[in-house]
Amino acid sequence: MVTENKDEEQLNNSAPEENLPVEEPGATPESAEMPEPEKEHFPVDKDSPAEPVSPEQLLAEEKDKYLRLYSEFENYSRRSSIERIELIQTAGKDVIVLLLGVMDDFERAMSLTANLDPAAKASMEGMELIYKKLSGMLEARGLKAIEAKGKPFDVEFHEAITRFPAPTEDQKGLVIDEVEKGYTLNGIVIRFAKVVVGE
């Protein structure tokens, strides 16, 4: 009896279910529908012309852009080369400005030799030679003294420290005296001449 019941259970379990649909591998169920792809919406540019741009117009626009870019590059390279030249010309400016004080001391010492006796003047010749050598070396590097005395006052080169009544009418607006000498280095003022101006 026990064996018969077991055989019946095996038959019931092995019987195929007739009501279930058989799905093939890789097949999609009919009830599942594929969603439609969304349409891409591109923004409409209201400023763009309705007509397509011709190749000649595109070529003209690109040529204009190229010419503008080329001119900007030319201006940049010209500016940078000028700056490089100025930098080379004034490379030793700081050292030369420091040496101007030494030049002033030499000039003051040599102006005192006029009142000395001939024996003392002979001993000052060495100092004059050193001054000439130093000034020659600096002039070779572009240092030049600014002429001031007797010249019209010019704010580009002179710095007025005081005004003084002019001895004559024709000296009004002119530099009467020079307190400190001014210098240019390759055409660029590195020290203004300190002057007294007649009024």
Short mmCIF file of C-alpha atoms in Angstrom, two decimals:
data_model
loop_
_atom_site.label_atom_id
_atom_site.label_comp_id
_atom_site.label_asym_id
_atom_site.label_seq_id
_atom_site.Cartn_x
_atom_site.Cartn_y
_atom_site.Cartn_z
CA MET A 1 0.00 0.00 0.00
CA VAL A 2 2.84 2.33 0.87
CA THR A 3 4.59 1.73 -2.41
CA GLU A 4 1.39 2.41 -4.40
CA ASN A 5 0.96 5.81 -2.71
CA LYS A 6 4.54 6.75 -3.51
CA ASP A 7 4.08 5.84 -7.17
CA GLU A 8 0.96 8.00 -7.40
CA GLU A 9 2.79 11.02 -5.88
CA GLN A 10 5.62 10.62 -8.35
CA LEU A 11 3.19 10.55 -11.25
CA ASN A 12 1.39 13.64 -9.98
CA ASN A 13 4.67 15.59 -9.56
CA SER A 14 6.04 14.61 -12.95
CA ALA A 15 2.85 15.51 -14.88
CA PRO A 16 3.35 18.65 -16.98
CA GLU A 17 1.17 21.64 -16.16
CA GLU A 18 -0.96 22.27 -19.21
CA ASN A 19 -2.18 25.75 -18.20
CA LEU A 20 1.30 27.45 -17.89
CA PRO A 21 2.75 29.07 -21.00
CA VAL A 22 6.17 27.94 -22.11
CA GLU A 23 8.69 30.80 -22.41
CA GLU A 24 11.52 30.51 -24.84
CA PRO A 25 14.88 31.79 -23.66
CA GLY A 26 15.61 35.37 -24.86
CA ALA A 27 11.95 36.04 -25.75
CA THR A 28 10.16 38.97 -24.17
CA PRO A 29 6.68 38.59 -22.79
CA GLU A 30 3.91 39.92 -25.04
CA SER A 31 2.33 41.91 -22.23
CA ALA A 32 5.53 43.99 -21.66
CA GLU A 33 5.64 46.82 -24.19
CA MET A 34 8.84 48.65 -25.05
CA PRO A 35 8.74 52.40 -24.21
CA GLU A 36 9.10 54.73 -27.17
CA PRO A 37 12.36 56.67 -27.24
CA GLU A 38 11.93 60.28 -26.23
CA LYS A 39 12.35 62.80 -29.00
CA GLU A 40 15.25 65.18 -28.51
CA HIS A 41 14.21 68.79 -28.24
CA PHE A 42 16.80 71.26 -29.54
CA PRO A 43 16.41 74.92 -28.50
CA VAL A 44 15.52 77.15 -31.38
CA ASP A 45 17.86 80.13 -31.75
CA LYS A 46 15.66 83.10 -32.60
CA ASP A 47 18.67 85.19 -33.66
CA SER A 48 19.92 82.65 -36.19
CA PRO A 49 18.97 83.38 -39.77
CA ALA A 50 16.31 81.25 -41.34
CA GLU A 51 18.46 80.69 -44.40
CA PRO A 52 21.61 78.53 -44.21
CA VAL A 53 24.92 80.41 -44.24
CA SER A 54 26.78 80.22 -47.53
CA PRO A 55 30.37 78.89 -47.66
CA GLU A 56 31.58 82.32 -48.87
CA GLN A 57 30.16 83.99 -45.75
CA LEU A 58 31.74 81.35 -43.49
CA LEU A 59 35.07 81.81 -45.26
CA ALA A 60 34.88 85.61 -44.84
CA GLU A 61 34.09 85.28 -41.12
CA GLU A 62 36.95 82.85 -40.53
CA LYS A 63 39.33 85.07 -42.50
CA ASP A 64 38.30 88.09 -40.39
CA LYS A 65 38.90 86.10 -37.17
CA TYR A 66 42.30 84.99 -38.44
CA LEU A 67 43.35 88.55 -39.36
CA ARG A 68 42.28 89.88 -35.94
CA LEU A 69 44.16 87.09 -34.15
CA TYR A 70 47.25 87.66 -36.29
CA SER A 71 47.27 91.42 -35.61
CA GLU A 72 46.86 90.82 -31.85
CA PHE A 73 49.81 88.43 -31.91
CA GLU A 74 51.93 90.94 -33.87
CA ASN A 75 51.12 93.68 -31.33
CA TYR A 76 52.00 91.35 -28.44
CA SER A 77 55.34 90.33 -29.95
CA ARG A 78 56.20 93.98 -30.72
CA ARG A 79 55.39 95.03 -27.13
CA SER A 80 57.37 92.17 -25.62
CA SER A 81 60.42 92.91 -27.80
CA ILE A 82 60.33 96.61 -26.80
CA GLU A 83 60.07 95.64 -23.12
CA ARG A 84 62.98 93.21 -23.54
CA ILE A 85 65.16 95.90 -25.15
CA GLU A 86 64.32 98.38 -22.36
CA LEU A 87 65.12 95.75 -19.75
CA ILE A 88 68.51 95.06 -21.33
CA GLN A 89 69.29 98.77 -21.63
CA THR A 90 68.46 99.50 -17.99
CA ALA A 91 69.73 96.19 -16.55
CA GLY A 92 72.42 97.84 -14.39
CA LYS A 93 70.25 100.80 -13.38
CA ASP A 94 70.34 100.10 -9.63
CA VAL A 95 74.14 99.82 -9.55
CA ILE A 96 74.59 102.94 -11.68
CA VAL A 97 72.23 104.96 -9.43
CA LEU A 98 74.37 103.94 -6.44
CA LEU A 99 77.53 105.05 -8.27
CA LEU A 100 76.04 108.49 -8.95
CA GLY A 101 76.69 109.41 -5.31
CA VAL A 102 80.37 108.56 -5.80
CA MET A 103 80.43 110.72 -8.94
CA ASP A 104 78.94 113.61 -6.93
CA ASP A 105 81.65 113.24 -4.27
CA PHE A 106 84.39 113.30 -6.91
CA GLU A 107 82.96 116.46 -8.47
CA ARG A 108 82.72 118.22 -5.09
CA ALA A 109 86.32 117.28 -4.23
CA MET A 110 87.60 118.48 -7.61
CA SER A 111 85.75 121.80 -7.28
CA LEU A 112 87.79 122.47 -4.11
CA THR A 113 91.12 122.06 -5.93
CA ALA A 114 90.83 125.55 -7.43
CA ASN A 115 91.77 127.13 -4.07
CA LEU A 116 94.68 124.77 -3.34
CA ASP A 117 98.38 125.54 -3.82
CA PRO A 118 100.21 123.96 -6.78
CA ALA A 119 101.76 121.18 -4.63
CA ALA A 120 98.31 120.07 -3.37
CA LYS A 121 96.87 120.27 -6.90
CA ALA A 122 99.47 117.79 -8.11
CA SER A 123 98.33 115.27 -5.51
CA MET A 124 94.73 115.63 -6.77
CA GLU A 125 95.62 114.52 -10.29
CA GLY A 126 95.21 110.85 -9.33
CA MET A 127 91.68 111.50 -8.12
CA GLU A 128 90.82 113.28 -11.39
CA LEU A 129 92.10 110.31 -13.37
CA ILE A 130 89.93 107.91 -11.35
CA TYR A 131 86.91 110.19 -11.86
CA LYS A 132 87.47 110.35 -15.63
CA LYS A 133 87.84 106.57 -15.84
CA LEU A 134 84.65 105.97 -13.83
CA SER A 135 82.62 108.52 -15.78
CA GLY A 136 83.93 107.10 -19.09
CA MET A 137 82.87 103.58 -18.15
CA LEU A 138 79.39 104.76 -17.17
CA GLU A 139 79.02 106.85 -20.32
CA ALA A 140 79.91 103.79 -22.40
CA ARG A 141 76.91 102.03 -20.81
CA GLY A 142 74.53 104.85 -21.76
CA LEU A 143 74.81 107.28 -18.83
CA LYS A 144 74.47 110.92 -19.81
CA ALA A 145 74.33 114.07 -17.68
CA ILE A 146 71.27 116.31 -18.06
CA GLU A 147 72.12 119.87 -19.04
CA ALA A 148 70.29 122.21 -16.71
CA LYS A 149 71.99 125.53 -15.95
CA GLY A 150 70.80 128.29 -18.29
CA LYS A 151 68.19 125.99 -19.91
CA PRO A 152 64.40 126.47 -19.76
CA PHE A 153 62.80 124.63 -16.86
CA ASP A 154 61.46 121.26 -18.06
CA VAL A 155 59.48 119.00 -15.72
CA GLU A 156 60.54 115.97 -17.79
CA PHE A 157 64.18 116.43 -16.69
CA HIS A 158 64.28 118.98 -13.85
CA GLU A 159 62.99 119.06 -10.29
CA ALA A 160 62.58 122.58 -8.92
CA ILE A 161 63.57 122.70 -5.25
CA THR A 162 63.06 126.47 -4.98
CA ARG A 163 62.30 129.60 -6.97
CA PHE A 164 64.47 132.68 -6.89
CA PRO A 165 64.01 136.18 -8.32
CA ALA A 166 65.75 136.22 -11.69
CA PRO A 167 68.67 138.72 -11.95
CA THR A 168 67.46 139.81 -15.39
CA GLU A 169 64.18 139.62 -17.27
CA ASP A 170 65.51 137.16 -19.85
CA GLN A 171 66.35 134.60 -17.10
CA LYS A 172 62.74 134.22 -15.95
CA GLY A 173 61.65 130.58 -16.34
CA LEU A 174 65.25 129.46 -16.77
CA VAL A 175 67.38 127.32 -14.47
CA ILE A 176 69.60 129.73 -12.50
CA ASP A 177 71.52 127.17 -10.46
CA GLU A 178 71.94 123.40 -10.30
CA VAL A 179 72.02 121.87 -6.81
CA GLU A 180 72.34 118.23 -7.89
CA LYS A 181 73.15 116.95 -11.37
CA GLY A 182 70.59 114.79 -13.15
CA TYR A 183 71.29 111.81 -15.37
CA THR A 184 69.65 109.71 -18.08
CA LEU A 185 70.43 106.07 -18.86
CA ASN A 186 69.87 105.26 -22.55
CA GLY A 187 67.37 108.12 -22.80
CA ILE A 188 65.45 107.22 -19.62
CA VAL A 189 65.71 109.59 -16.67
CA ILE A 190 67.17 107.81 -13.65
CA ARG A 191 67.72 110.95 -11.56
CA PHE A 192 66.12 114.36 -12.04
CA ALA A 193 68.30 117.44 -11.89
CA LYS A 194 67.52 119.43 -8.72
CA VAL A 195 67.53 123.06 -9.77
CA VAL A 196 66.73 126.64 -8.76
CA VAL A 197 64.34 128.35 -11.17
CA GLY A 198 64.21 132.09 -11.81
CA GLU A 199 60.92 133.95 -11.58
#
